[in-house]
Structures are given as C-alpha cells and as structure tokens.
Amino acid sequence: MKIDPIKNGIVIDHIEAGKGMEVYNFLNLAELDCTVALIKNVPSKKTGKKDIIKIDADIELDLNVLGYIAPEVTVNIIKDGKTVEKSKVALPETLKNVIKCKNPRCITSVEQGIEHVFTLTDKEKRVYRCIYCESQA
Ligand code: ZN
C-alpha cells in the first residue's frame, strides 16, 4: 500500500506493531482537522513489523506523553517534503496530568483540581509512582 508523502507535518515512526491506535488515542489525534494516517503492520528491517502515524500538519506534539506510551518511536518533522528533524523520544522523568492515580484513597481521587503527578522510579521496568501516595501507575 502506498500513502502519499506529506509535505509539512510529522511522522511518528517505529511504533511497536499493534500500538498505533493506542498512540493515536493518547495523543487525541481524532480531534485534528488535518489528514492523519495510521498505517499498521508496515514491514520493518529492525523489528519485522511496525506502525506509523503521519500527520499532515505542523502541530505541537506532547513528546512527554509520547515518550511514556511509546518510548521506542522516532519523530520526524517534515518541511517541504523533506525530513528536517529526526528525534528519538525518551521516557519522561515526570508525568503531569497524563495518567490518573488508581488509589481511591489518594488525595487526587478524593479532592478535585489537584494535578496528577507521577515520577519515574524505575527506568528499567518503566515504573511510575504517584508523588502523593506512591502508588504504582
Ligand atoms: Zn496517588
């Protein structure tokens, strides 16, 4: 299958196969007015298969969110049909209002209007803990 190359926009490449939809939902891409293509199971030399998301607009992506759900991806910025920037995302040290604490007794569950903040406590295992009650995300 061929997808038209984009002129100005963003390509999220090397998404783990099958995870494209999750990334799409997490980044709220359904709310965009521009062309967004989610391409699944693209043959990849490195991993066998991968998903790719192409966004035909120069938008601000939340790389923190992206780093949390898909730290393996590469983000390519396209200008005038050429890749002008290629960057790897990384696991963010802190997550603010990305995920919610599941502990019903946590202050963020009991009171409204408190920021949901998690910090990375184990890089290897990708463990995040709530800064208020230390519950694992
Ligand atoms: Zn908590």
PDB file of C-alpha atoms and ligand atoms in Angstrom:
ATOM      1  CA  MET A   1       0.000   0.000   0.000  1.00  0.00           C
ATOM      2  CA  LYS A   2       1.227   3.456  -0.865  1.00  0.00           C
ATOM      3  CA  ILE A   3       0.424   6.523   1.173  1.00  0.00           C
ATOM      4  CA  ASP A   4       1.153   9.927  -0.296  1.00  0.00           C
ATOM      5  CA  PRO A   5       4.168  11.509   1.314  1.00  0.00           C
ATOM      6  CA  ILE A   6       3.324  14.529   3.395  1.00  0.00           C
ATOM      7  CA  LYS A   7       4.655  17.988   2.656  1.00  0.00           C
ATOM      8  CA  ASN A   8       4.634  19.652   6.020  1.00  0.00           C
ATOM      9  CA  GLY A   9       3.941  17.708   9.118  1.00  0.00           C
ATOM     10  CA  ILE A  10       5.022  14.978  11.460  1.00  0.00           C
ATOM     11  CA  VAL A  11       5.721  11.307  11.025  1.00  0.00           C
ATOM     12  CA  ILE A  12       5.790   9.117  14.116  1.00  0.00           C
ATOM     13  CA  ASP A  13       7.846   6.154  13.014  1.00  0.00           C
ATOM     14  CA  HIS A  14       8.860   2.822  14.561  1.00  0.00           C
ATOM     15  CA  ILE A  15       5.764   2.469  16.702  1.00  0.00           C
ATOM     16  CA  GLU A  16       5.612  -1.056  18.066  1.00  0.00           C
ATOM     17  CA  ALA A  17       3.297  -3.047  15.782  1.00  0.00           C
ATOM     18  CA  GLY A  18      -0.250  -3.027  17.124  1.00  0.00           C
ATOM     19  CA  LYS A  19       0.288   0.024  19.314  1.00  0.00           C
ATOM     20  CA  GLY A  20      -0.534   2.648  16.684  1.00  0.00           C
ATOM     21  CA  MET A  21      -4.147   3.035  17.736  1.00  0.00           C
ATOM     22  CA  GLU A  22      -3.176   3.477  21.373  1.00  0.00           C
ATOM     23  CA  VAL A  23      -0.742   6.234  20.404  1.00  0.00           C
ATOM     24  CA  TYR A  24      -3.411   7.780  18.170  1.00  0.00           C
ATOM     25  CA  ASN A  25      -5.917   7.850  21.022  1.00  0.00           C
ATOM     26  CA  PHE A  26      -3.469   9.027  23.647  1.00  0.00           C
ATOM     27  CA  LEU A  27      -2.414  11.995  21.520  1.00  0.00           C
ATOM     28  CA  ASN A  28      -6.066  12.857  20.750  1.00  0.00           C
ATOM     29  CA  LEU A  29      -5.349  12.791  17.036  1.00  0.00           C
ATOM     30  CA  ALA A  30      -9.054  12.262  16.290  1.00  0.00           C
ATOM     31  CA  GLU A  31      -9.578  15.889  17.238  1.00  0.00           C
ATOM     32  CA  LEU A  32      -7.321  17.194  14.469  1.00  0.00           C
ATOM     33  CA  ASP A  33      -8.876  18.623  11.304  1.00  0.00           C
ATOM     34  CA  CYS A  34      -5.910  17.750   9.106  1.00  0.00           C
ATOM     35  CA  THR A  35      -5.151  14.480   7.357  1.00  0.00           C
ATOM     36  CA  VAL A  36      -3.929  11.823   9.757  1.00  0.00           C
ATOM     37  CA  ALA A  37      -2.873   8.406   8.533  1.00  0.00           C
ATOM     38  CA  LEU A  38      -2.407   5.430  10.798  1.00  0.00           C
ATOM     39  CA  ILE A  39      -0.565   2.719   8.927  1.00  0.00           C
ATOM     40  CA  LYS A  40      -0.420  -0.652  10.577  1.00  0.00           C
ATOM     41  CA  ASN A  41       1.967  -3.578  10.185  1.00  0.00           C
ATOM     42  CA  VAL A  42       4.464  -1.886   7.927  1.00  0.00           C
ATOM     43  CA  PRO A  43       7.400  -4.224   7.170  1.00  0.00           C
ATOM     44  CA  SER A  44      10.439  -3.128   9.141  1.00  0.00           C
ATOM     45  CA  LYS A  45      14.014  -4.318   8.898  1.00  0.00           C
ATOM     46  CA  LYS A  46      14.616  -3.757  12.587  1.00  0.00           C
ATOM     47  CA  THR A  47      11.554  -5.253  14.208  1.00  0.00           C
ATOM     48  CA  GLY A  48       9.742  -7.165  11.468  1.00  0.00           C
ATOM     49  CA  LYS A  49       6.641  -5.035  11.685  1.00  0.00           C
ATOM     50  CA  LYS A  50       5.834  -1.557  12.865  1.00  0.00           C
ATOM     51  CA  ASP A  51       3.057   1.020  12.893  1.00  0.00           C
ATOM     52  CA  ILE A  52       3.450   4.532  11.533  1.00  0.00           C
ATOM     53  CA  ILE A  53       1.369   7.659  12.065  1.00  0.00           C
ATOM     54  CA  LYS A  54       1.518  10.528   9.583  1.00  0.00           C
ATOM     55  CA  ILE A  55       0.078  13.887  10.500  1.00  0.00           C
ATOM     56  CA  ASP A  56      -0.266  16.341   7.650  1.00  0.00           C
ATOM     57  CA  ALA A  57       0.084  19.476   9.735  1.00  0.00           C
ATOM     58  CA  ASP A  58       2.733  21.235  11.738  1.00  0.00           C
ATOM     59  CA  ILE A  59       1.293  20.679  15.189  1.00  0.00           C
ATOM     60  CA  GLU A  60       2.817  20.665  18.646  1.00  0.00           C
ATOM     61  CA  LEU A  61       3.086  17.109  19.846  1.00  0.00           C
ATOM     62  CA  ASP A  62       3.288  16.292  23.505  1.00  0.00           C
ATOM     63  CA  LEU A  63       6.567  14.392  23.446  1.00  0.00           C
ATOM     64  CA  ASN A  64       6.245  13.624  27.143  1.00  0.00           C
ATOM     65  CA  VAL A  65       3.066  11.692  26.531  1.00  0.00           C
ATOM     66  CA  LEU A  66       4.578  10.027  23.531  1.00  0.00           C
ATOM     67  CA  GLY A  67       7.682   9.060  25.486  1.00  0.00           C
ATOM     68  CA  TYR A  68       5.527   7.473  28.140  1.00  0.00           C
ATOM     69  CA  ILE A  69       3.378   5.288  25.908  1.00  0.00           C
ATOM     70  CA  ALA A  70       5.869   4.594  23.132  1.00  0.00           C
ATOM     71  CA  PRO A  71       9.484   5.312  24.110  1.00  0.00           C
ATOM     72  CA  GLU A  72      10.698   3.357  21.080  1.00  0.00           C
ATOM     73  CA  VAL A  73       9.387   5.788  18.469  1.00  0.00           C
ATOM     74  CA  THR A  74      11.190   8.252  16.257  1.00  0.00           C
ATOM     75  CA  VAL A  75       9.560  11.577  15.450  1.00  0.00           C
ATOM     76  CA  ASN A  76      10.311  13.034  12.040  1.00  0.00           C
ATOM     77  CA  ILE A  77       9.484  16.639  11.249  1.00  0.00           C
ATOM     78  CA  ILE A  78       8.770  17.166   7.558  1.00  0.00           C
ATOM     79  CA  LYS A  79       9.107  20.534   5.848  1.00  0.00           C
ATOM     80  CA  ASP A  80       8.586  20.973   2.091  1.00  0.00           C
ATOM     81  CA  GLY A  81       8.612  17.230   1.646  1.00  0.00           C
ATOM     82  CA  LYS A  82      11.973  16.739   3.364  1.00  0.00           C
ATOM     83  CA  THR A  83      12.814  15.391   6.792  1.00  0.00           C
ATOM     84  CA  VAL A  84      14.355  18.332   8.627  1.00  0.00           C
ATOM     85  CA  GLU A  85      14.424  16.856  12.079  1.00  0.00           C
ATOM     86  CA  LYS A  86      14.580  13.360  13.429  1.00  0.00           C
ATOM     87  CA  SER A  87      14.313  12.857  17.128  1.00  0.00           C
ATOM     88  CA  LYS A  88      14.049   9.961  19.496  1.00  0.00           C
ATOM     89  CA  VAL A  89      11.685  10.299  22.375  1.00  0.00           C
ATOM     90  CA  ALA A  90      12.624   9.170  25.853  1.00  0.00           C
ATOM     91  CA  LEU A  91      10.860   8.063  28.981  1.00  0.00           C
ATOM     92  CA  PRO A  92       9.912  11.282  30.764  1.00  0.00           C
ATOM     93  CA  GLU A  93      11.084  11.740  34.357  1.00  0.00           C
ATOM     94  CA  THR A  94       7.729  13.165  35.390  1.00  0.00           C
ATOM     95  CA  LEU A  95       4.214  12.878  34.041  1.00  0.00           C
ATOM     96  CA  LYS A  96       1.777  15.661  34.715  1.00  0.00           C
ATOM     97  CA  ASN A  97      -1.921  15.039  34.094  1.00  0.00           C
ATOM     98  CA  VAL A  98      -1.245  12.207  31.691  1.00  0.00           C
ATOM     99  CA  ILE A  99      -2.400   9.311  33.829  1.00  0.00           C
ATOM    100  CA  LYS A 100      -4.526   9.177  36.942  1.00  0.00           C
ATOM    101  CA  CYS A 101      -3.806   7.559  40.266  1.00  0.00           C
ATOM    102  CA  LYS A 102      -5.860   4.416  40.782  1.00  0.00           C
ATOM    103  CA  ASN A 103      -5.713   4.520  44.561  1.00  0.00           C
ATOM    104  CA  PRO A 104      -9.228   5.514  45.730  1.00  0.00           C
ATOM    105  CA  ARG A 105      -7.794   6.954  48.945  1.00  0.00           C
ATOM    106  CA  CYS A 106      -5.193   9.095  47.189  1.00  0.00           C
ATOM    107  CA  ILE A 107      -5.698  12.835  47.604  1.00  0.00           C
ATOM    108  CA  THR A 108      -6.028  13.171  43.824  1.00  0.00           C
ATOM    109  CA  SER A 109      -9.019  10.806  43.924  1.00  0.00           C
ATOM    110  CA  VAL A 110     -10.607  12.441  46.951  1.00  0.00           C
ATOM    111  CA  GLU A 111     -10.162  16.086  46.048  1.00  0.00           C
ATOM    112  CA  GLN A 112     -10.790  17.824  42.777  1.00  0.00           C
ATOM    113  CA  GLY A 113      -8.420  20.108  40.952  1.00  0.00           C
ATOM    114  CA  ILE A 114      -5.191  18.503  42.078  1.00  0.00           C
ATOM    115  CA  GLU A 115      -2.605  17.804  39.412  1.00  0.00           C
ATOM    116  CA  HIS A 116      -1.911  14.159  38.775  1.00  0.00           C
ATOM    117  CA  VAL A 117       1.853  13.900  39.011  1.00  0.00           C
ATOM    118  CA  PHE A 118       3.904  10.732  38.637  1.00  0.00           C
ATOM    119  CA  THR A 119       7.642  10.277  38.692  1.00  0.00           C
ATOM    120  CA  LEU A 120       9.748   7.605  37.064  1.00  0.00           C
ATOM    121  CA  THR A 121      11.140   5.456  39.855  1.00  0.00           C
ATOM    122  CA  ASP A 122      12.476   2.510  37.868  1.00  0.00           C
ATOM    123  CA  LYS A 123      13.801   3.201  34.409  1.00  0.00           C
ATOM    124  CA  GLU A 124      14.437  -0.448  33.542  1.00  0.00           C
ATOM    125  CA  LYS A 125      10.967  -1.635  34.428  1.00  0.00           C
ATOM    126  CA  ARG A 126       9.299   1.651  33.444  1.00  0.00           C
ATOM    127  CA  VAL A 127       7.667   2.109  36.806  1.00  0.00           C
ATOM    128  CA  TYR A 128       5.929   5.374  37.617  1.00  0.00           C
ATOM    129  CA  ARG A 129       4.688   6.255  41.078  1.00  0.00           C
ATOM    130  CA  CYS A 130       2.188   8.835  42.243  1.00  0.00           C
ATOM    131  CA  ILE A 131       4.027  11.606  44.103  1.00  0.00           C
ATOM    132  CA  TYR A 132       1.260  11.818  46.711  1.00  0.00           C
ATOM    133  CA  CYS A 133       0.634   8.213  47.735  1.00  0.00           C
ATOM    134  CA  GLU A 134       3.457   6.384  45.896  1.00  0.00           C
ATOM    135  CA  SER A 135       1.015   4.022  44.205  1.00  0.00           C
ATOM    136  CA  GLN A 136       2.360   2.435  41.087  1.00  0.00           C
ATOM    137  CA  ALA A 137       0.798   3.645  37.847  1.00  0.00           C
TER     138      ALA A 137
HETATM  139 ZN    ZN B   1      -1.887   8.657  44.362  1.00  0.00          ZN
END
